[in-house]
Amino acid sequence: MSMTSESDNRMTSQVGVDSPSVEEACGGGNTGGGLPLKKGPWTSAEDAILVDYVTKHGEGNWNAVQKHSGLARCGKSCRLRWANHLRPDLKKGAFTPEEERHIIELHAKMGNKWARMAAELPGRTDNEIKNYWNTRIKRRQRAGLPIYPPDICFQAISENKHNEELGAFSSTDSQYPDFLPMNNFEIPPVEFKRLEFNHQLCPPALLDIPAGGILDIPGRRLLAQGLNSAYYSRSFLSTMHPAKRIRGSESLFSGLNDDCSPSRNDGSFATCNQYQDDGSLLAQSMGFSSSFNQNLTSDHQPSSLSVIPGSHAPLNGNTSSSEPSWAKKLELPSLQSQMASWGLPSSPLPSLESVDTLIQSPPTEHTESCNLSPRNSGLLDAVLYESQTMRASKSILHQENSGDVVDNSCPDLHETGWETYGDPISPLGHSAASVFSEYTPTSGSSSEEPQLVTMPACKVKQEKFDFGPYDGKDDASNLIFSRPDYLLESNCFGHMQNTVRSIWY
DNA sequence: AAACCTAACAACCGCACGTAA
DNA sequence: CTTACGTGCGGTTGTTAGGTT
């Protein structure tokens, strides 16, 4: 409470009791007899009053605190103060390494569920954890480091595979009581090497995975982002490279329609020069928009598009009334939330909804009948869920692969799956590109300046990324670790664990 | 010494949900 | 069934201290 004490005098002078928006700030606006409510830091005197009151009357009914104690604070503020500072069971001081590790695991599991995380960290508050996490994100953002340690990704996917083999799925957290061994704080080292932004290593390559050969998209996305991108959370992404964010779906998709030639059929990339410095171009150049072009020729209007089997969205861009409830709001870990946001069958932006027509979403029946739901589940659950979803979607596509609706070759199926996570509202283009251009390790020596990587018909700016020394080799063994598909091969994990040198911590 | 930057912390704000009237 | 209220949660902003330039 040193801070409170120190601020006592200051606060009494600085924080007046005449704050104009107090009533709005505290829902209900209970001023208890018209006493103006105070805002700002608490004084020790106020703390004492609150502690005394709670000691006598217990927690709850916070608005009564102000009424009965004369404290010029709204109930909301009282609750917050008590919960975050005055509770006797609070643990003060910095997080221990064990706690930090636990937070990371919990965040991978739960996402920004601070309260739930706090429930698993005795003596810690949601606010504390949130502040810690946000600070940590900033720090790692600045350092260009991934947010989640690779072993968490490995663990998640390994368990995914294991559970698939067992055929046991559960959406409950208790499924993973020991999500990661607490004593396994040491991360296998990852040696990042230069990765040429070769379009053969771009999503087309990622997507050219034999049908049914390996895990479905979620795992690949997981690793693509978890291992290669430092940008997992939407908020994180939204603040990191504003200039690269997709400015608007309108521009993106009008661009796709108007400016991008349907060039995917020959494996090349569309010409979209106007998006050169935009995530949409990156997204296109990464190929995620490629199957848009399968359906979207330059003279296609959205209304002329067909409904992809399994899609909830009518292709005229109207919001689907049958949008599955889980699609409306997903509560996913930061790893997941980014992914999931890309994959939402319906995006919050109406203008994006035309995308929905191109994004294959799981049939409602399937969703409803599925035991797995990304809501309130953790990373693994979401992975499993999405894997199932993708499988179901693939199945549907296979069944209806007549060519009228979707002209699918096997790779296209994968591409469709990849697109499923391609909600342009979230910076998929950015993140997808980030996997290969921004956050794929590049040579320290050769990347002093942003690199322009020439691709068929478009250029992608490759940002400097310093992952440490680079030995100058571009051999496949170096590159392969950047390939999520490789990472998902069932036998790769052990090798990976032994080979990679972490840039974590 | 001043300006600037960053981390850590505290608190506010708006929204959502549950419940009682 | 509707509404108001209480509460919880997550996002965001503001403040301060310490370090760096």
XYZ file of C-alpha atoms (C1' of nucleotides) in Angstrom:
547
model
C 0.000 0.000 0.000
C 2.992 2.198 -0.212
C 1.737 3.655 -3.373
C -1.558 4.443 -1.811
C 0.059 6.110 1.099
C 2.295 8.091 -1.103
C -0.558 9.205 -3.146
C -2.783 10.139 -0.299
C -1.926 13.755 -0.221
C -1.658 14.010 -3.903
C -4.951 12.418 -4.447
C -6.802 14.514 -2.022
C -5.743 17.476 -3.975
C -5.688 16.116 -7.463
C -8.656 13.875 -7.510
C -11.559 15.928 -6.641
C -14.894 14.623 -5.651
C -16.502 16.526 -8.408
C -15.683 14.214 -11.192
C -18.334 14.833 -13.756
C -18.707 11.356 -15.068
C -18.764 9.411 -11.886
C -22.346 8.398 -12.182
C -21.863 7.167 -15.679
C -18.690 5.446 -14.739
C -20.344 3.427 -12.052
C -23.283 1.729 -13.555
C -26.343 2.513 -11.649
C -25.001 5.818 -10.566
C -25.896 5.308 -6.997
C -24.663 8.331 -5.256
C -26.334 7.537 -2.017
C -27.874 10.748 -0.998
C -26.245 12.881 -3.582
C -22.774 12.618 -2.211
C -20.462 13.160 -5.133
C -18.444 10.086 -5.863
C -14.753 10.176 -6.048
C -12.549 8.777 -8.758
C -8.915 8.056 -9.049
C -6.498 6.383 -6.721
C -7.669 5.339 -3.344
C -6.377 6.850 -0.188
C -5.420 4.803 2.814
C -8.329 6.298 4.678
C -10.699 5.067 2.044
C -9.053 1.695 2.135
C -9.553 1.552 5.859
C -13.202 2.381 5.527
C -13.695 -0.251 2.897
C -11.812 -2.903 4.794
C -13.780 -2.136 7.882
C -17.010 -2.368 6.048
C -16.211 -5.612 4.299
C -14.928 -7.096 7.515
C -18.201 -6.372 9.158
C -20.590 -7.077 6.352
C -18.735 -9.292 4.010
C -18.256 -8.997 0.303
C -21.027 -8.249 -2.069
C -23.704 -5.629 -2.294
C -21.056 -3.148 -3.133
C -23.358 -0.299 -3.716
C -24.365 -0.584 -0.113
C -20.821 0.159 0.895
C -21.120 3.656 -0.308
C -24.521 4.044 1.245
C -23.670 2.723 4.650
C -20.070 3.647 5.081
C -20.136 7.078 3.665
C -17.396 6.184 1.318
C -17.521 8.460 -1.672
C -16.930 5.625 -4.063
C -19.281 3.773 -6.279
C -19.857 0.116 -5.606
C -17.998 -0.846 -8.656
C -14.940 0.978 -7.554
C -15.209 -0.555 -4.116
C -15.427 -4.029 -5.501
C -12.430 -3.419 -7.685
C -10.408 -1.975 -4.901
C -11.227 -4.823 -2.604
C -10.653 -7.502 -5.159
C -7.414 -6.139 -6.459
C -5.798 -4.672 -3.398
C -7.512 -5.133 -0.092
C -8.432 -8.762 -0.116
C -6.501 -10.487 2.620
C -5.561 -13.456 0.513
C -3.790 -11.455 -2.115
C -0.277 -12.375 -2.922
C 1.880 -9.345 -3.344
C 5.036 -9.014 -5.276
C 6.271 -9.988 -8.672
C 5.232 -13.157 -10.344
C 7.462 -16.084 -9.738
C 8.880 -17.915 -12.728
C 6.462 -20.714 -12.000
C 3.589 -18.323 -12.001
C 4.779 -16.755 -15.209
C 4.985 -20.107 -16.833
C 1.567 -20.950 -15.577
C 0.167 -17.757 -16.979
C 1.586 -18.532 -20.377
C 0.077 -21.951 -20.310
C -3.211 -20.655 -19.112
C -3.271 -18.026 -21.769
C -2.573 -20.589 -24.414
C -5.424 -22.516 -22.992
C -7.926 -19.837 -22.256
C -6.976 -16.721 -24.072
C -7.778 -13.420 -22.473
C -9.831 -14.975 -19.749
C -8.135 -13.122 -16.981
C -10.619 -13.990 -14.338
C -10.411 -17.666 -15.097
C -6.690 -17.474 -15.122
C -6.726 -15.682 -11.818
C -8.843 -18.449 -10.408
C -6.011 -20.817 -11.089
C -3.407 -18.550 -9.620
C -4.183 -18.230 -5.959
C -3.601 -14.787 -4.599
C -3.368 -13.197 -7.978
C -5.931 -10.958 -9.528
C -7.199 -10.823 -13.031
C -5.985 -7.278 -13.323
C -2.546 -8.270 -12.230
C -2.381 -11.065 -14.733
C -3.742 -8.903 -17.452
C -1.212 -6.207 -16.814
C 1.538 -8.707 -16.706
C 0.468 -10.265 -19.936
C 0.047 -7.010 -21.769
C 3.415 -5.832 -20.634
C 4.931 -9.094 -21.643
C 3.340 -8.928 -25.042
C 4.699 -5.485 -25.595
C 8.119 -6.568 -24.559
C 8.166 -9.554 -26.808
C 6.633 -7.590 -29.594
C 9.453 -5.176 -29.396
C 11.947 -7.970 -29.352
C 10.265 -9.711 -32.228
C 9.865 -12.841 -30.220
C 7.025 -15.276 -30.250
C 4.585 -15.011 -27.447
C 4.162 -18.658 -26.778
C 7.095 -20.913 -26.274
C 7.373 -23.569 -28.910
C 6.969 -26.337 -26.441
C 3.479 -25.180 -25.710
C 2.702 -25.464 -29.361
C 4.317 -28.840 -29.532
C 2.502 -29.966 -26.508
C -0.783 -28.781 -27.843
C -0.404 -30.507 -31.124
C 1.070 -33.612 -29.700
C -1.848 -33.902 -27.389
C -4.111 -33.202 -30.255
C -2.714 -36.066 -32.178
C -2.712 -38.247 -29.149
C -6.307 -37.506 -28.444
C -7.269 -38.098 -31.991
C -5.671 -41.459 -31.797
C -7.554 -42.160 -28.656
C -10.671 -40.822 -30.176
C -11.326 -38.975 -27.020
C -12.369 -35.399 -27.218
C -13.478 -33.119 -24.554
C -14.127 -29.480 -24.425
C -13.521 -29.229 -20.772
C -10.397 -27.816 -19.379
C -10.073 -30.775 -17.157
C -9.122 -32.653 -20.224
C -5.757 -31.065 -19.866
C -5.103 -30.804 -16.218
C -1.447 -30.882 -16.885
C -1.318 -28.996 -20.019
C 2.358 -28.672 -19.738
C 4.734 -29.999 -17.240
C 5.487 -27.273 -14.851
C 9.048 -28.246 -14.533
C 9.633 -28.262 -18.206
C 10.607 -24.683 -18.337
C 13.481 -25.278 -20.580
C 12.563 -24.856 -24.160
C 14.257 -26.834 -26.821
C 16.374 -24.531 -28.807
C 15.223 -23.341 -32.134
C 17.644 -22.435 -34.758
C 16.113 -20.023 -37.121
C 17.663 -19.707 -40.445
C 17.094 -17.586 -43.379
C 14.034 -18.386 -45.273
C 13.766 -17.068 -48.706
C 10.395 -15.769 -49.451
C 10.086 -18.170 -52.222
C 6.664 -18.612 -53.457
C 7.182 -22.274 -53.495
C 7.451 -22.111 -49.767
C 4.488 -19.944 -49.359
C 1.039 -21.093 -48.608
C 0.747 -22.939 -51.858
C 3.501 -25.109 -50.568
C 1.924 -25.286 -47.205
C -1.271 -26.207 -48.791
C 0.113 -28.770 -51.104
C -0.196 -31.427 -48.563
C -1.509 -34.740 -49.650
C -5.121 -34.998 -48.777
C -5.505 -36.689 -45.465
C -1.829 -36.958 -45.111
C -1.439 -35.011 -41.974
C -3.384 -33.010 -39.570
C -5.823 -30.533 -40.727
C -5.485 -26.856 -40.949
C -5.737 -25.919 -37.316
C -2.548 -27.563 -36.408
C -0.778 -26.059 -39.286
C -2.051 -22.710 -38.395
C -1.068 -23.279 -34.883
C 2.440 -23.945 -35.773
C 2.622 -21.446 -38.488
C 1.740 -18.812 -36.013
C 2.911 -20.356 -32.886
C 6.389 -20.955 -34.063
C 6.994 -18.385 -36.628
C 4.944 -15.438 -35.762
C 5.185 -13.193 -32.843
C 1.744 -11.925 -33.526
C -0.953 -13.939 -32.065
C -3.500 -11.771 -30.560
C -5.750 -9.539 -32.459
C -5.052 -6.590 -30.357
C -1.428 -7.285 -30.685
C -1.700 -7.464 -34.380
C -3.826 -4.443 -34.540
C -1.257 -2.324 -32.888
C 1.909 -3.689 -34.286
C 1.817 -2.757 -37.904
C -1.102 -0.527 -38.489
C 0.126 0.296 -41.915
C -0.025 -3.324 -42.795
C -3.391 -3.992 -41.452
C -6.026 -4.650 -43.935
C -7.642 -1.353 -44.038
C -11.005 -2.565 -44.974
C -12.656 -5.475 -46.414
C -14.182 -3.334 -49.069
C -10.909 -2.462 -50.489
C -9.682 -5.930 -50.067
C -12.461 -7.578 -51.861
C -13.146 -4.968 -54.339
C -9.524 -5.315 -55.010
C -9.884 -8.973 -55.337
C -12.678 -8.551 -57.674
C -11.466 -5.706 -59.657
C -7.801 -5.760 -59.627
C -6.819 -9.292 -59.221
C -6.863 -11.479 -62.141
C -8.027 -14.992 -61.585
C -4.649 -16.400 -61.850
C -4.716 -19.098 -59.277
C -5.490 -21.821 -61.677
C -2.028 -21.757 -63.012
C -0.549 -21.473 -59.588
C 0.562 -17.943 -60.003
C -0.445 -14.993 -57.992
C -2.775 -12.293 -58.807
C -1.628 -8.922 -59.888
C -2.646 -6.525 -57.247
C -0.204 -3.762 -57.266
C -2.379 -1.372 -55.479
C -2.113 -3.416 -52.359
C 1.536 -3.554 -52.367
C 1.934 -2.190 -48.907
C -1.173 -3.654 -47.539
C -1.991 -6.833 -45.782
C -4.414 -7.685 -48.462
C -1.683 -7.900 -50.965
C 0.311 -9.950 -48.632
C -2.621 -12.153 -48.102
C -3.062 -12.510 -51.755
C 0.512 -13.057 -52.373
C 0.428 -15.696 -49.763
C -2.235 -17.408 -51.656
C -4.933 -17.388 -49.100
C -7.088 -15.466 -51.415
C -6.256 -17.682 -54.236
C -9.348 -19.698 -54.147
C -11.328 -16.574 -54.067
C -10.171 -16.398 -57.547
C -11.400 -19.799 -58.204
C -14.791 -18.460 -57.702
C -14.193 -14.851 -58.250
C -13.210 -13.992 -61.652
C -12.620 -10.407 -62.365
C -16.074 -10.012 -63.723
C -17.793 -11.917 -60.996
C -20.088 -10.073 -58.771
C -20.682 -11.421 -55.357
C -24.281 -12.078 -56.090
C -23.348 -14.348 -58.875
C -21.430 -16.640 -56.687
C -22.571 -19.985 -55.723
C -22.958 -21.232 -52.273
C -20.182 -23.417 -51.184
C -21.474 -26.521 -49.560
C -21.554 -26.116 -45.883
C -21.481 -22.401 -45.989
C -24.022 -20.601 -43.949
C -23.701 -17.451 -45.813
C -25.594 -16.630 -48.875
C -23.328 -15.457 -51.531
C -24.956 -12.168 -51.948
C -23.131 -10.953 -48.948
C -26.058 -10.799 -46.616
C -25.553 -11.868 -43.115
C -26.584 -15.375 -42.670
C -29.450 -15.751 -40.332
C -28.385 -19.265 -39.705
C -25.049 -18.232 -38.481
C -24.004 -20.679 -35.848
C -23.954 -19.255 -32.431
C -20.378 -20.195 -31.896
C -19.406 -18.064 -34.784
C -20.705 -14.932 -33.219
C -18.209 -14.742 -30.503
C -15.368 -17.036 -29.940
C -13.494 -16.943 -26.746
C -10.189 -18.316 -27.613
C -6.665 -18.007 -26.551
C -4.690 -15.429 -28.264
C -3.318 -18.100 -30.461
C -6.772 -19.166 -31.178
C -8.518 -15.916 -31.246
C -6.476 -14.806 -34.116
C -7.025 -17.991 -35.901
C -10.614 -18.172 -35.041
C -11.250 -14.639 -35.997
C -9.912 -15.414 -39.357
C -12.105 -18.365 -39.568
C -15.287 -16.892 -38.378
C -17.949 -17.732 -40.845
C -19.311 -14.329 -40.344
C -17.303 -11.331 -39.612
C -18.476 -8.367 -37.665
C -18.033 -6.194 -40.651
C -20.926 -6.508 -42.987
C -18.727 -5.693 -45.844
C -16.774 -8.767 -45.148
C -19.626 -11.046 -45.393
C -19.076 -11.657 -48.990
C -16.053 -13.434 -47.826
C -18.249 -15.784 -45.960
C -19.536 -16.990 -49.193
C -16.081 -18.021 -50.031
C -15.173 -19.316 -46.687
C -16.370 -22.682 -45.989
C -18.015 -22.830 -42.678
C -19.177 -25.877 -40.919
C -22.771 -26.836 -41.281
C -24.857 -25.848 -38.374
C -26.009 -29.358 -37.863
C -22.504 -30.486 -37.569
C -21.677 -27.735 -35.239
C -24.575 -28.432 -33.051
C -23.982 -32.071 -32.957
C -20.367 -31.705 -32.319
C -19.289 -32.061 -28.803
C -16.448 -29.774 -29.336
C -16.899 -26.136 -29.279
C -14.306 -23.456 -29.328
C -16.331 -21.422 -26.930
C -14.899 -21.431 -23.496
C -12.425 -23.999 -24.458
C -8.746 -23.902 -24.680
C -6.248 -23.986 -27.399
C -6.316 -27.703 -27.727
C -10.019 -27.848 -27.786
C -10.170 -25.299 -30.479
C -7.590 -27.134 -32.445
C -9.510 -30.309 -32.128
C -12.735 -28.638 -32.893
C -11.456 -26.943 -35.943
C -9.809 -30.087 -37.077
C -13.061 -31.859 -36.917
C -14.765 -29.033 -38.622
C -12.291 -29.074 -41.400
C -12.642 -32.744 -41.823
C -16.341 -32.458 -42.041
C -15.997 -29.682 -44.516
C -13.610 -31.651 -46.604
C -15.942 -34.523 -46.520
C -18.728 -32.401 -47.781
C -16.598 -30.994 -50.480
C -15.526 -34.391 -51.543
C -19.080 -35.500 -51.737
C -20.112 -32.520 -53.724
C -17.044 -32.227 -55.769
C -18.955 -32.072 -58.961
C -17.220 -28.974 -60.108
C -20.332 -26.858 -60.355
C -19.971 -25.298 -57.036
C -16.391 -25.659 -56.197
C -13.858 -26.825 -58.577
C -11.743 -28.665 -56.164
C -8.639 -30.503 -56.671
C -7.091 -31.930 -53.623
C -4.816 -28.981 -53.104
C -7.757 -26.737 -53.481
C -9.424 -28.461 -50.671
C -6.566 -27.567 -48.539
C -6.641 -24.127 -49.788
C -10.225 -23.888 -48.889
C -9.326 -25.024 -45.478
C -6.637 -22.483 -45.275
C -9.020 -19.839 -46.326
C -11.356 -20.847 -43.652
C -9.077 -19.028 -41.375
C -8.831 -16.155 -43.653
C -11.110 -13.621 -42.181
C -9.727 -10.485 -43.665
C -10.880 -8.416 -40.794
C -8.142 -9.807 -38.825
C -4.823 -9.422 -40.393
C -4.597 -12.733 -41.959
C -2.693 -11.290 -44.729
C -0.432 -9.794 -42.237
C -0.110 -12.853 -40.181
C 0.178 -15.187 -43.045
C 2.767 -12.988 -44.480
C 4.254 -12.605 -41.124
C 4.926 -16.241 -41.022
C 7.042 -16.033 -44.068
C 8.088 -12.519 -44.520
C 8.000 -10.621 -41.306
C 8.750 -13.179 -38.725
C 10.390 -15.772 -40.655
C 13.937 -15.501 -39.674
C 16.023 -13.777 -42.162
C 19.612 -13.218 -42.457
C 20.923 -10.599 -40.227
C 23.462 -9.629 -42.736
C 21.259 -9.442 -45.711
C 18.235 -7.932 -44.161
C 19.485 -4.620 -43.080
C 17.039 -3.148 -45.448
C 13.599 -4.388 -46.084
C 13.723 -6.901 -48.793
C 11.624 -6.797 -51.805
C 10.885 -10.259 -52.833
C 9.722 -10.558 -56.311
C 6.955 -12.941 -56.870
C 4.975 -13.668 -59.901
C 3.185 -10.459 -60.614
C 3.527 -8.948 -57.211
C 6.081 -7.854 -54.750
C 6.056 -8.372 -51.084
C 7.984 -6.268 -48.733
C 9.957 -8.386 -46.426
C 10.718 -6.843 -43.152
C 13.854 -7.180 -41.261
C 13.797 -9.833 -38.686
C 16.614 -10.454 -36.412
C 16.583 -13.874 -34.951
C 20.226 -14.007 -34.426
C 23.116 -15.120 -36.468
C 22.576 -16.842 -39.673
C 24.970 -19.335 -41.034
C 24.265 -18.516 -44.602
C 22.742 -21.802 -45.533
C 19.437 -22.037 -47.149
C 19.196 -25.705 -47.174
C 16.034 -27.533 -46.726
C 16.810 -28.613 -43.255
C 16.829 -25.060 -42.216
C 13.766 -24.169 -44.085
C 11.750 -27.090 -43.167
C 11.285 -26.024 -39.616
C 9.483 -23.020 -40.799
C 6.998 -25.131 -42.530
C 4.008 -25.875 -40.410
C 3.222 -28.890 -42.472
C 6.513 -30.352 -41.577
C 5.932 -29.588 -37.994
C 2.771 -31.507 -38.010
C 4.173 -34.639 -39.360
C 3.683 -37.110 -36.664
C 7.268 -38.042 -36.366
C 8.688 -34.595 -36.483
C 8.214 -33.554 -32.940
C 10.902 -35.517 -31.370
C 13.261 -34.413 -34.010
C 12.106 -30.906 -33.587
C 12.486 -30.938 -29.879
C 16.008 -32.056 -30.254
C 16.971 -29.854 -33.075
C 15.503 -26.519 -32.604
C 17.187 -23.854 -30.635
C 14.792 -21.593 -29.013
C 14.637 -17.909 -29.219
C 12.397 -18.092 -26.267
C 13.376 -16.370 -23.080
C 20.199 17.972 -16.161
C 16.546 17.438 -19.241
C 13.997 14.812 -22.387
C 12.470 10.597 -23.693
C 11.196 5.793 -23.304
C 9.518 1.822 -21.053
C 7.583 -1.108 -17.529
C 4.557 -1.672 -13.963
C 0.672 -0.590 -11.766
C -3.924 1.337 -10.768
C -8.194 2.613 -12.057
C -11.839 3.648 -15.275
C -15.153 2.416 -18.698
C -18.454 -0.119 -21.278
C -20.633 -4.266 -21.928
C -22.785 -8.644 -20.745
C -25.067 -11.559 -17.763
C -27.904 -13.114 -13.941
C -31.484 -12.130 -10.867
C -35.065 -10.052 -8.323
C -38.916 -6.971 -8.382
C -42.365 -10.584 -19.704
C -39.985 -6.455 -18.789
C -37.031 -3.635 -16.310
C -33.707 -2.199 -13.031
C -30.024 -3.450 -10.439
C -25.811 -5.786 -8.984
C -21.917 -7.907 -10.401
C -18.144 -9.602 -13.176
C -15.181 -9.256 -16.977
C -12.143 -7.515 -20.455
C -10.309 -3.522 -22.823
C -8.321 0.713 -22.306
C -6.252 4.706 -20.328
C -3.653 7.295 -16.981
C 0.108 7.747 -13.665
C 4.499 6.997 -11.763
C 9.168 5.337 -11.321
C 13.273 4.011 -13.252
C 16.384 3.693 -16.965
C 18.462 5.544 -21.163
C 19.910 8.979 -24.410
